[in-house]
Amino acid sequence: MRVVLAQPRGFCAGVVRAIDIVEKSIEKFGAPVYVRHEIVHNRTVVSGLEAKGAHFVDELDQIPDGAVTIFSAHGVSRAVVEAARGRGLPVLDATCPLVSKVHSQSRHYVEQGRTLILIGHAGHPEVEGTLGQVDAPVRLISTPADVESLDLPRDTPVAYVTQTTLSVDETREVIASLKARFDDLVGPNLSDICYATQFRQQAVRKLCESVDVLLVVGAANSSNSNRLREIGVEFGLPSYLIADAHSLDLDWVRDKATVGLTAGASAPETVVLEVIEALRQVADVEVTQMDGVEENISFRLPPELRHPDDQLVGAEA
């Protein structure tokens, strides 16, 4: 069996930064630290951080007074920020800088007096955070059909922003529908969609041209991982999203000569290696890596974690 690894795959810079924030917070301030929601959408990552002393909670009221508090990579609403400030919780914000950029764009468009449209998936933590970033109604859409159902006059000044982890192709179609629907439309360049999302999707499209089956390592609630599997389906390939090696049904690959393997942006490389070992149960495995983008992007940590003497204090109400 030949196993071809997509390049790039796995952790992006935003995920690396978020995990580093949790680990370095534990090192500097001691366990436990409290994280609102999963730091990233991956159970392996979350379990590993729990073992080191991180406690993951759904809401701020589950965090003890004075405890180090971390916001997840997906971002939070302004109401959550204000609630933490009101309690004086010492906060480290692990929001991905690319998500923070969407928040800033959203506020800018609303300040211009435009009706804001968010292209994204209802219920996703990133979407919930972005919806709560502006003091105005936001129209959430996800498909071209949703554009047609918007109850806005054609000449309404509107602006759009996007969930960072969406499909580039699907977002392009929705934006095209918005341009056809409204006369006064502004929005960020399509390249503002997360670089990691774009690169991983491009790599999987290339991968699908030369394999018999596609395996995507990632969580079921990971938007970008689900999209990678969907690309394989579009190519007519048997395509499976697996959380880890234990989720792999060897019958999926038993008679396949070439297996394509990739990982979503929050899936660790250790799990990819475990999947390869599981594949060795059915065949001799030759592993190759396709040519692709070499990512060298990194994001800075909060200053309290960059400078040894800086202390994290609760924000004043």
mmCIF file with all atom_site columns, C-alpha atoms in Angstrom, residues 14-22 25 33-42 45-46 49 55-60 63 68-77 80-81 84 91-100 103 123-130 133 164 221 266 302:
data_model
loop_
_atom_site.group_PDB
_atom_site.id
_atom_site.type_symbol
_atom_site.label_atom_id
_atom_site.label_alt_id
_atom_site.label_comp_id
_atom_site.label_asym_id
_atom_site.label_entity_id
_atom_site.label_seq_id
_atom_site.pdbx_PDB_ins_code
_atom_site.Cartn_x
_atom_site.Cartn_y
_atom_site.Cartn_z
_atom_site.occupancy
_atom_site.B_iso_or_equiv
_atom_site.pdbx_formal_charge
_atom_site.auth_seq_id
_atom_site.auth_comp_id
_atom_site.auth_asym_id
_atom_site.auth_atom_id
_atom_site.pdbx_PDB_model_num
ATOM 1  C CA . GLY A 1 14  ? -3.365  29.966 14.985 1.00 0.00 ? 14  GLY A CA 1
ATOM 2  C CA . VAL A 1 15  ? -3.743  26.520 16.546 1.00 0.00 ? 15  VAL A CA 1
ATOM 3  C CA . VAL A 1 16  ? -0.067  26.365 17.529 1.00 0.00 ? 16  VAL A CA 1
ATOM 4  C CA . ARG A 1 17  ? -0.400  29.772 19.197 1.00 0.00 ? 17  ARG A CA 1
ATOM 5  C CA . ALA A 1 18  ? -3.560  28.777 21.087 1.00 0.00 ? 18  ALA A CA 1
ATOM 6  C CA . ILE A 1 19  ? -2.036  25.557 22.423 1.00 0.00 ? 19  ILE A CA 1
ATOM 7  C CA . ASP A 1 20  ? 1.161   27.397 23.372 1.00 0.00 ? 20  ASP A CA 1
ATOM 8  C CA . ILE A 1 21  ? -0.883  29.941 25.323 1.00 0.00 ? 21  ILE A CA 1
ATOM 9  C CA . VAL A 1 22  ? -2.489  27.209 27.414 1.00 0.00 ? 22  VAL A CA 1
ATOM 10 C CA . SER A 1 25  ? 0.081   29.719 31.113 1.00 0.00 ? 25  SER A CA 1
ATOM 11 C CA . VAL A 1 33  ? -6.052  27.382 34.209 1.00 0.00 ? 33  VAL A CA 1
ATOM 12 C CA . TYR A 1 34  ? -9.564  27.654 32.812 1.00 0.00 ? 34  TYR A CA 1
ATOM 13 C CA . VAL A 1 35  ? -10.399 27.685 29.114 1.00 0.00 ? 35  VAL A CA 1
ATOM 14 C CA . ARG A 1 36  ? -13.792 28.810 27.846 1.00 0.00 ? 36  ARG A CA 1
ATOM 15 C CA . HIS A 1 37  ? -14.838 26.151 25.309 1.00 0.00 ? 37  HIS A CA 1
ATOM 16 C CA . GLU A 1 38  ? -12.416 23.762 23.596 1.00 0.00 ? 38  GLU A CA 1
ATOM 17 C CA . ILE A 1 39  ? -9.206  25.635 22.842 1.00 0.00 ? 39  ILE A CA 1
ATOM 18 C CA . VAL A 1 40  ? -9.353  24.054 19.352 1.00 0.00 ? 40  VAL A CA 1
ATOM 19 C CA . HIS A 1 41  ? -11.671 21.443 17.891 1.00 0.00 ? 41  HIS A CA 1
ATOM 20 C CA . ASN A 1 42  ? -9.668  18.312 18.620 1.00 0.00 ? 42  ASN A CA 1
ATOM 21 C CA . VAL A 1 45  ? -5.358  18.109 21.957 1.00 0.00 ? 45  VAL A CA 1
ATOM 22 C CA . VAL A 1 46  ? -7.941  18.904 24.634 1.00 0.00 ? 46  VAL A CA 1
ATOM 23 C CA . LEU A 1 49  ? -4.009  19.812 27.916 1.00 0.00 ? 49  LEU A CA 1
ATOM 24 C CA . HIS A 1 55  ? -9.962  22.889 32.792 1.00 0.00 ? 55  HIS A CA 1
ATOM 25 C CA . PHE A 1 56  ? -12.379 23.401 29.906 1.00 0.00 ? 56  PHE A CA 1
ATOM 26 C CA . VAL A 1 57  ? -15.719 25.017 30.700 1.00 0.00 ? 57  VAL A CA 1
ATOM 27 C CA . ASP A 1 58  ? -18.773 26.094 28.745 1.00 0.00 ? 58  ASP A CA 1
ATOM 28 C CA . GLU A 1 59  ? -19.331 29.468 30.386 1.00 0.00 ? 59  GLU A CA 1
ATOM 29 C CA . LEU A 1 60  ? -17.524 32.002 32.555 1.00 0.00 ? 60  LEU A CA 1
ATOM 30 C CA . ILE A 1 63  ? -14.627 29.692 36.489 1.00 0.00 ? 63  ILE A CA 1
ATOM 31 C CA . VAL A 1 68  ? -6.457  32.425 34.970 1.00 0.00 ? 68  VAL A CA 1
ATOM 32 C CA . THR A 1 69  ? -8.953  32.463 32.098 1.00 0.00 ? 69  THR A CA 1
ATOM 33 C CA . ILE A 1 70  ? -8.260  31.739 28.429 1.00 0.00 ? 70  ILE A CA 1
ATOM 34 C CA . PHE A 1 71  ? -10.525 32.433 25.464 1.00 0.00 ? 71  PHE A CA 1
ATOM 35 C CA . SER A 1 72  ? -10.398 29.764 22.736 1.00 0.00 ? 72  SER A CA 1
ATOM 36 C CA . ALA A 1 73  ? -8.924  30.199 19.256 1.00 0.00 ? 73  ALA A CA 1
ATOM 37 C CA . HIS A 1 74  ? -12.416 30.673 17.797 1.00 0.00 ? 74  HIS A CA 1
ATOM 38 C CA . GLY A 1 75  ? -12.941 34.020 19.519 1.00 0.00 ? 75  GLY A CA 1
ATOM 39 C CA . VAL A 1 76  ? -15.699 35.313 21.777 1.00 0.00 ? 76  VAL A CA 1
ATOM 40 C CA . SER A 1 77  ? -18.373 37.986 21.740 1.00 0.00 ? 77  SER A CA 1
ATOM 41 C CA . VAL A 1 80  ? -18.120 37.558 27.128 1.00 0.00 ? 80  VAL A CA 1
ATOM 42 C CA . VAL A 1 81  ? -15.201 39.995 27.244 1.00 0.00 ? 81  VAL A CA 1
ATOM 43 C CA . ALA A 1 84  ? -14.846 38.619 32.303 1.00 0.00 ? 84  ALA A CA 1
ATOM 44 C CA . VAL A 1 91  ? -7.652  36.829 30.854 1.00 0.00 ? 91  VAL A CA 1
ATOM 45 C CA . LEU A 1 92  ? -5.384  35.591 28.072 1.00 0.00 ? 92  LEU A CA 1
ATOM 46 C CA . ASP A 1 93  ? -6.986  35.781 24.636 1.00 0.00 ? 93  ASP A CA 1
ATOM 47 C CA . ALA A 1 94  ? -6.058  32.867 22.344 1.00 0.00 ? 94  ALA A CA 1
ATOM 48 C CA . THR A 1 95  ? -8.319  34.070 19.525 1.00 0.00 ? 95  THR A CA 1
ATOM 49 C CA . CYS A 1 96  ? -6.628  33.403 16.182 1.00 0.00 ? 96  CYS A CA 1
ATOM 50 C CA . PRO A 1 97  ? -5.334  36.718 14.790 1.00 0.00 ? 97  PRO A CA 1
ATOM 51 C CA . LEU A 1 98  ? -7.129  35.995 11.510 1.00 0.00 ? 98  LEU A CA 1
ATOM 52 C CA . VAL A 1 99  ? -10.429 35.716 13.401 1.00 0.00 ? 99  VAL A CA 1
ATOM 53 C CA . SER A 1 100 ? -9.623  38.936 15.245 1.00 0.00 ? 100 SER A CA 1
ATOM 54 C CA . HIS A 1 103 ? -13.956 41.095 14.148 1.00 0.00 ? 103 HIS A CA 1
ATOM 55 C CA . GLY A 1 123 ? -23.815 27.578 15.898 1.00 0.00 ? 123 GLY A CA 1
ATOM 56 C CA . HIS A 1 124 ? -20.089 27.468 15.142 1.00 0.00 ? 124 HIS A CA 1
ATOM 57 C CA . PRO A 1 125 ? -18.113 29.115 17.994 1.00 0.00 ? 125 PRO A CA 1
ATOM 58 C CA . GLU A 1 126 ? -16.303 31.440 15.603 1.00 0.00 ? 126 GLU A CA 1
ATOM 59 C CA . VAL A 1 127 ? -19.617 32.595 14.142 1.00 0.00 ? 127 VAL A CA 1
ATOM 60 C CA . GLU A 1 128 ? -21.129 33.118 17.600 1.00 0.00 ? 128 GLU A CA 1
ATOM 61 C CA . GLY A 1 129 ? -18.158 35.255 18.569 1.00 0.00 ? 129 GLY A CA 1
ATOM 62 C CA . THR A 1 130 ? -18.309 37.357 15.399 1.00 0.00 ? 130 THR A CA 1
ATOM 63 C CA . GLN A 1 133 ? -18.744 41.777 18.039 1.00 0.00 ? 133 GLN A CA 1
ATOM 64 C CA . THR A 1 164 ? -12.380 31.984 8.273  1.00 0.00 ? 164 THR A CA 1
ATOM 65 C CA . ASN A 1 221 ? -17.123 19.418 14.805 1.00 0.00 ? 221 ASN A CA 1
ATOM 66 C CA . SER A 1 266 ? -6.412  21.451 14.572 1.00 0.00 ? 266 SER A CA 1
ATOM 67 C CA . PRO A 1 302 ? 0.425   37.688 24.463 1.00 0.00 ? 302 PRO A CA 1
#
